[in-house]
C-alpha atoms as a printed R data frame, in Angstrom:
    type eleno elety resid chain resno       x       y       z
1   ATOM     1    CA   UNK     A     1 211.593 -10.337 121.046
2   ATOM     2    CA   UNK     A     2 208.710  -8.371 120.943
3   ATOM     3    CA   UNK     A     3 206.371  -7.751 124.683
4   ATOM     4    CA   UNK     A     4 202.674  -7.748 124.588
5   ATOM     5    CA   UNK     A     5 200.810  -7.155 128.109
6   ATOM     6    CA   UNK     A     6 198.459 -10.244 128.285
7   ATOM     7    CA   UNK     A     7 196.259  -7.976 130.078
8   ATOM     8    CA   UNK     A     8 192.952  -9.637 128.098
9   ATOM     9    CA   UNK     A     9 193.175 -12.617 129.511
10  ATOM    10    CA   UNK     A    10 195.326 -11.658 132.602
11  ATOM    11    CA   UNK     A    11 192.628 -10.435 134.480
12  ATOM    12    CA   UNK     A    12 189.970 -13.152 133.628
13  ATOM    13    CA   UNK     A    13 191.579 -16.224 133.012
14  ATOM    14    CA   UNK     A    14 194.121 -18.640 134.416
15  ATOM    15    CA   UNK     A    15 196.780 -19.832 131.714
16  ATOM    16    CA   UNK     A    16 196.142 -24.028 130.703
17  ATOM    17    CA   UNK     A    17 196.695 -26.474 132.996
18  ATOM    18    CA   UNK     A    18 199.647 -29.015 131.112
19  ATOM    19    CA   UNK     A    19 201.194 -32.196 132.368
20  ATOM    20    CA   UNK     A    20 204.418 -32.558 131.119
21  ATOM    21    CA   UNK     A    21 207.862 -34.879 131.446
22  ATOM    22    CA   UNK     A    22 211.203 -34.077 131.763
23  ATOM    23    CA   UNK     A    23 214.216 -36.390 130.120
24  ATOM    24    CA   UNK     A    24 213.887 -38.216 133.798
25  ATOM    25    CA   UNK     A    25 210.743 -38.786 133.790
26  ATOM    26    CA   UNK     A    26 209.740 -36.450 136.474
27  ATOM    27    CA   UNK     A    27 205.779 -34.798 135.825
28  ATOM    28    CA   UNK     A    28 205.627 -31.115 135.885
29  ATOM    29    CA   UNK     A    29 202.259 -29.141 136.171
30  ATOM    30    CA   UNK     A    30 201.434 -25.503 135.772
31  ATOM    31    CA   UNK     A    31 198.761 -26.167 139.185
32  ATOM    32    CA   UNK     A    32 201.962 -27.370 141.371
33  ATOM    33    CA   UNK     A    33 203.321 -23.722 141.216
34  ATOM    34    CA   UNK     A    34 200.437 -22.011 141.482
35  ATOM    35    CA   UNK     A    35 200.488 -19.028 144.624
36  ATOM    36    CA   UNK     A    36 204.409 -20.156 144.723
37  ATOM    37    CA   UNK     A    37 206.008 -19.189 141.754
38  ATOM    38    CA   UNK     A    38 206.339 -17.340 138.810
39  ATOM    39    CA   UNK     A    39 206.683 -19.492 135.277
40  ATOM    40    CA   UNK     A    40 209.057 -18.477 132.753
41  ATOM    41    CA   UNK     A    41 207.444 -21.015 129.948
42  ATOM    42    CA   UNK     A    42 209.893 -20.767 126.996
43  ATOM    43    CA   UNK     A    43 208.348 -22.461 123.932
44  ATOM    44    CA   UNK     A    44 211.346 -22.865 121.484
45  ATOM    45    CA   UNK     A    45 211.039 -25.543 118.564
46  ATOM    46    CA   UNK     A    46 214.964 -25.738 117.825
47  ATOM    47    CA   UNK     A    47 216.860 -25.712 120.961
48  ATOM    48    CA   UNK     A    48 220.148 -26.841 118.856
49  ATOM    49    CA   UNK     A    49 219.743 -23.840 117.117
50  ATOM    50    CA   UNK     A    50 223.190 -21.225 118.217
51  ATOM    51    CA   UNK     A    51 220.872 -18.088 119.111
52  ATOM    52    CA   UNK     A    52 218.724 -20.487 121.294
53  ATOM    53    CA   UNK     A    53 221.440 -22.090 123.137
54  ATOM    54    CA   UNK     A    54 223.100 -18.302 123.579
55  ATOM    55    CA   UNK     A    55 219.950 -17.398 125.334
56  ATOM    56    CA   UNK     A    56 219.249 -19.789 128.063
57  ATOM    57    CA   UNK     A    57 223.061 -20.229 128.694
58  ATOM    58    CA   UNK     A    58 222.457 -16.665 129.442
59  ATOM    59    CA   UNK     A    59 219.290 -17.156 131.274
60  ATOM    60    CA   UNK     A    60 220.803 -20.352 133.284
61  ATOM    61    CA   UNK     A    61 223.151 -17.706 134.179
62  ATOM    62    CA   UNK     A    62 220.784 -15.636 136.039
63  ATOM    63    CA   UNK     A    63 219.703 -17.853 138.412
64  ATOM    64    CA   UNK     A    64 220.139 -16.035 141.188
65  ATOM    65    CA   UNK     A    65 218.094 -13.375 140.148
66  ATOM    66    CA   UNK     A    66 214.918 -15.735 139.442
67  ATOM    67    CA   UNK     A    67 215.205 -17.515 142.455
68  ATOM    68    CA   UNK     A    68 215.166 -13.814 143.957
69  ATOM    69    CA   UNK     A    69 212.389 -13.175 142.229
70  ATOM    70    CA   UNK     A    70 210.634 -16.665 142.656
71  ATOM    71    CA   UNK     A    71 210.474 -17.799 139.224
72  ATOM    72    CA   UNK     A    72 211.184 -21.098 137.592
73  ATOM    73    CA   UNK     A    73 211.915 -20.894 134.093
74  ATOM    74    CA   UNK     A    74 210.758 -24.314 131.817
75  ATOM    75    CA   UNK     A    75 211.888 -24.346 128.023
76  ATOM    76    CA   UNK     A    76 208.812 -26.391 126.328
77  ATOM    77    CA   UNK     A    77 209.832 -28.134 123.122
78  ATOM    78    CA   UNK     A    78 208.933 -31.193 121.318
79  ATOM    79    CA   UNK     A    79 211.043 -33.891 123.392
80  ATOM    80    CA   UNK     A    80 212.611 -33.423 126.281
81  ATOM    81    CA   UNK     A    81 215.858 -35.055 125.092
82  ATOM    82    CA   UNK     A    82 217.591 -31.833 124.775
83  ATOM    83    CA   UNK     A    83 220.627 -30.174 126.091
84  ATOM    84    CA   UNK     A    84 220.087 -27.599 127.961
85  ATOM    85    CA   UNK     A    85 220.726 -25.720 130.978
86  ATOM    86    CA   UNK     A    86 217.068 -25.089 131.573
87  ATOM    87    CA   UNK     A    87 214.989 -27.858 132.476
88  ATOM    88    CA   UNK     A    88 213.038 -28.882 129.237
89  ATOM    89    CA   UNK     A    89 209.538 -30.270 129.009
90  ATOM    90    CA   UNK     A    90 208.332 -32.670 126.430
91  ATOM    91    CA   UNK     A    91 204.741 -31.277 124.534
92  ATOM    92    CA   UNK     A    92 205.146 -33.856 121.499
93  ATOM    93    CA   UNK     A    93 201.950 -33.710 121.028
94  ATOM    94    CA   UNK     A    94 202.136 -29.862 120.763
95  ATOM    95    CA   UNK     A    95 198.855 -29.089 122.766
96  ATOM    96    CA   UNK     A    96 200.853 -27.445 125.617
97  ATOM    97    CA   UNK     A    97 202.271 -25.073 122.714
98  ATOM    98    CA   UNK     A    98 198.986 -24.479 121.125
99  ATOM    99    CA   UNK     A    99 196.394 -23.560 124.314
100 ATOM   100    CA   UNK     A   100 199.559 -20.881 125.246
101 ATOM   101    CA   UNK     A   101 199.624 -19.386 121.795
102 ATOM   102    CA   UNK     A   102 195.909 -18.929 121.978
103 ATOM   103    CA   UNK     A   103 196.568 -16.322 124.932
104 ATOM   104    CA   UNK     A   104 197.533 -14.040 122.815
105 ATOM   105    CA   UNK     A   105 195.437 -11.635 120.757
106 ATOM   106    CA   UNK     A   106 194.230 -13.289 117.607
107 ATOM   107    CA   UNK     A   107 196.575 -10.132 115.869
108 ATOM   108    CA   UNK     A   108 199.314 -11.235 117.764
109 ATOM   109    CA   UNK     A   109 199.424 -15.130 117.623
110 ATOM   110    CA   UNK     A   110 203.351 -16.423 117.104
111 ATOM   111    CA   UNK     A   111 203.179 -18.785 114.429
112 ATOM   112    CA   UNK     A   112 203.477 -22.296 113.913
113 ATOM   113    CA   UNK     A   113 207.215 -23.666 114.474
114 ATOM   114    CA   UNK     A   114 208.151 -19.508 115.584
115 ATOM   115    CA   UNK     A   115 209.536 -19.613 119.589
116 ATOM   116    CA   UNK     A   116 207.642 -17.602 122.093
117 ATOM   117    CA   UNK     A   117 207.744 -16.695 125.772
118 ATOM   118    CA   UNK     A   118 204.802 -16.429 128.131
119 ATOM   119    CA   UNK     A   119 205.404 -15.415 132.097
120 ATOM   120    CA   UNK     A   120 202.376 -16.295 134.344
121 ATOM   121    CA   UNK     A   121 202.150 -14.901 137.814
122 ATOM   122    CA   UNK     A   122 202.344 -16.879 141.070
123 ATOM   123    CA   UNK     A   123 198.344 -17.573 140.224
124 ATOM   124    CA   UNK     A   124 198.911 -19.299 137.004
125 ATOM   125    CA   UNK     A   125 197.383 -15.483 135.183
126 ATOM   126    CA   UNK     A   126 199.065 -15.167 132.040
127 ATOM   127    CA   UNK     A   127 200.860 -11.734 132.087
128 ATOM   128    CA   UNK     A   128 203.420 -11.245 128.840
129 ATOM   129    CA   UNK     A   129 204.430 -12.151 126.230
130 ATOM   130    CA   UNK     A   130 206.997 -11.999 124.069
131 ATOM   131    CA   UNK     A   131 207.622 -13.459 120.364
132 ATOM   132    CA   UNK     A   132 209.785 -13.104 117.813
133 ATOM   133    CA   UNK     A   133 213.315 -14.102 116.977
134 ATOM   134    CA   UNK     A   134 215.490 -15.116 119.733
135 ATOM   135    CA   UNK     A   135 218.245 -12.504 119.989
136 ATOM   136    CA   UNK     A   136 221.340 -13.613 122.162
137 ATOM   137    CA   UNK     A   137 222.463 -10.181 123.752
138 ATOM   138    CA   UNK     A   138 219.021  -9.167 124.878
139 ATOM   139    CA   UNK     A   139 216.001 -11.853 125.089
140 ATOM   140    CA   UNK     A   140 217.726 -13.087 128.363
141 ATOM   141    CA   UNK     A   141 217.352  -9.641 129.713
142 ATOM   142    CA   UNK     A   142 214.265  -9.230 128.509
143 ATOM   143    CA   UNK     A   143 212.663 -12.094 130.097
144 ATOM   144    CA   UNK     A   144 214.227 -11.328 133.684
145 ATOM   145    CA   UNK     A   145 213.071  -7.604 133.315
146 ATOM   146    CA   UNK     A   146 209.551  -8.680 132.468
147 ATOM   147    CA   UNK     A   147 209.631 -11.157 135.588
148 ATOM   148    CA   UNK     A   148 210.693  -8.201 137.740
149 ATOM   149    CA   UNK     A   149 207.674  -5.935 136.745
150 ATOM   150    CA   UNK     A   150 205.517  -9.512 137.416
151 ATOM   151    CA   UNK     A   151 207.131  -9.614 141.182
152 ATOM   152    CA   UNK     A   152 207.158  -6.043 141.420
153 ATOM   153    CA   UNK     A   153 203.088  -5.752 140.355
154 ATOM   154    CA   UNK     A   154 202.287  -8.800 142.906
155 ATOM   155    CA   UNK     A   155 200.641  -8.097 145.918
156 ATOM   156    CA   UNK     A   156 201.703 -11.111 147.636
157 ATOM   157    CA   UNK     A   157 205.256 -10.894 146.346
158 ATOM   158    CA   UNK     A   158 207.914  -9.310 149.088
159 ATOM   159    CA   UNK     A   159 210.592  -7.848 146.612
160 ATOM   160    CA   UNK     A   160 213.774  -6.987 149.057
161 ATOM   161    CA   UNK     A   161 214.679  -4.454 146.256
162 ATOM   162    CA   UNK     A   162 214.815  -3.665 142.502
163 ATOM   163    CA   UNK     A   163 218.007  -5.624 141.408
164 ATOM   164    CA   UNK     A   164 220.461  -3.094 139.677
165 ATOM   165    CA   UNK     A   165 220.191  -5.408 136.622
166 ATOM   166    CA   UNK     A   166 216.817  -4.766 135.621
167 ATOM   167    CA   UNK     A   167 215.629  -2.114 133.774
């Protein structure tokens, strides 16, 4: 994946609120993490697809480190029917998908049906990034690294120390 600093909107805006279901039914906000955690919102069309699955068994993996680093990651796809080892949220409408693809530059934008990541601080402040093709022996490591910079930049973050895996 490719990294862009969100810094435009990072320091003036909040990210979208959404209201979203899981497969059980449960209602997840953006506003019900806000000064609590970081979001990991993984917008990824084909989650069947082998690079895809590769990545957030990978991810799933590193659980340890985002609770460390108070993150919860959310894979946002069309229906929430989907295995994975990430908790998926249903946007079938596709507006959850859309208002975060508008936070990046207009230059930048990932296009329609193309996955995407965006990491929002513990305020809900939109802060990278990334888009591109999913590529199994990195974009796991990517996203944790970019979470680490998030806790390490945070004022109101307590990071016990710089976990050897990052950067």
């Amino acid at each position: 994946m490719r990294w862009i600093e969100l810094e435009n909107v990072r320091r003036d805006r909040i990210a979208p609120d959404f209201r979203l279901t899981t497969a059980g039914g449960d209602t997840v906000t953006r506003t019900q993490y806000r000064h609590r955690r970081i979001l990991a919102l993984l917008f990824w069309p084909d989650l069947a697809a082998d690079d895809a699955q590769a990545v957030l068994a990978d991810l799933a993996a590193r659980g340890d480190q985002l609770d460390l680093a108070a993150t919860v990651p959310y894979v946002i796809s069309g229906t929430a029917d989907v295995n994975s080892p990430i908790p998926v949220l249903a946007d079938p409408d596709g507006m959850a998908r859309a208002g975060y693809a508008a936070l990046f530059p207009a230059d930048e934008r990932p296009a329609l049906g193309a996955p995407f990541v965006v990491l929002l601080d513990r305020f809900g402040g939109p802060y990278y990034g990334g888009i591109g093709p999913l590529d199994p022996a990195t974009t796991a490591q990517e996203i944790e690294d970019h979470i680490w910079i998030i806790a390490y930049d945070c004022p109101e973050c307590v990071v016990p120390e710089w976990p050897a895996s990052s950067m």
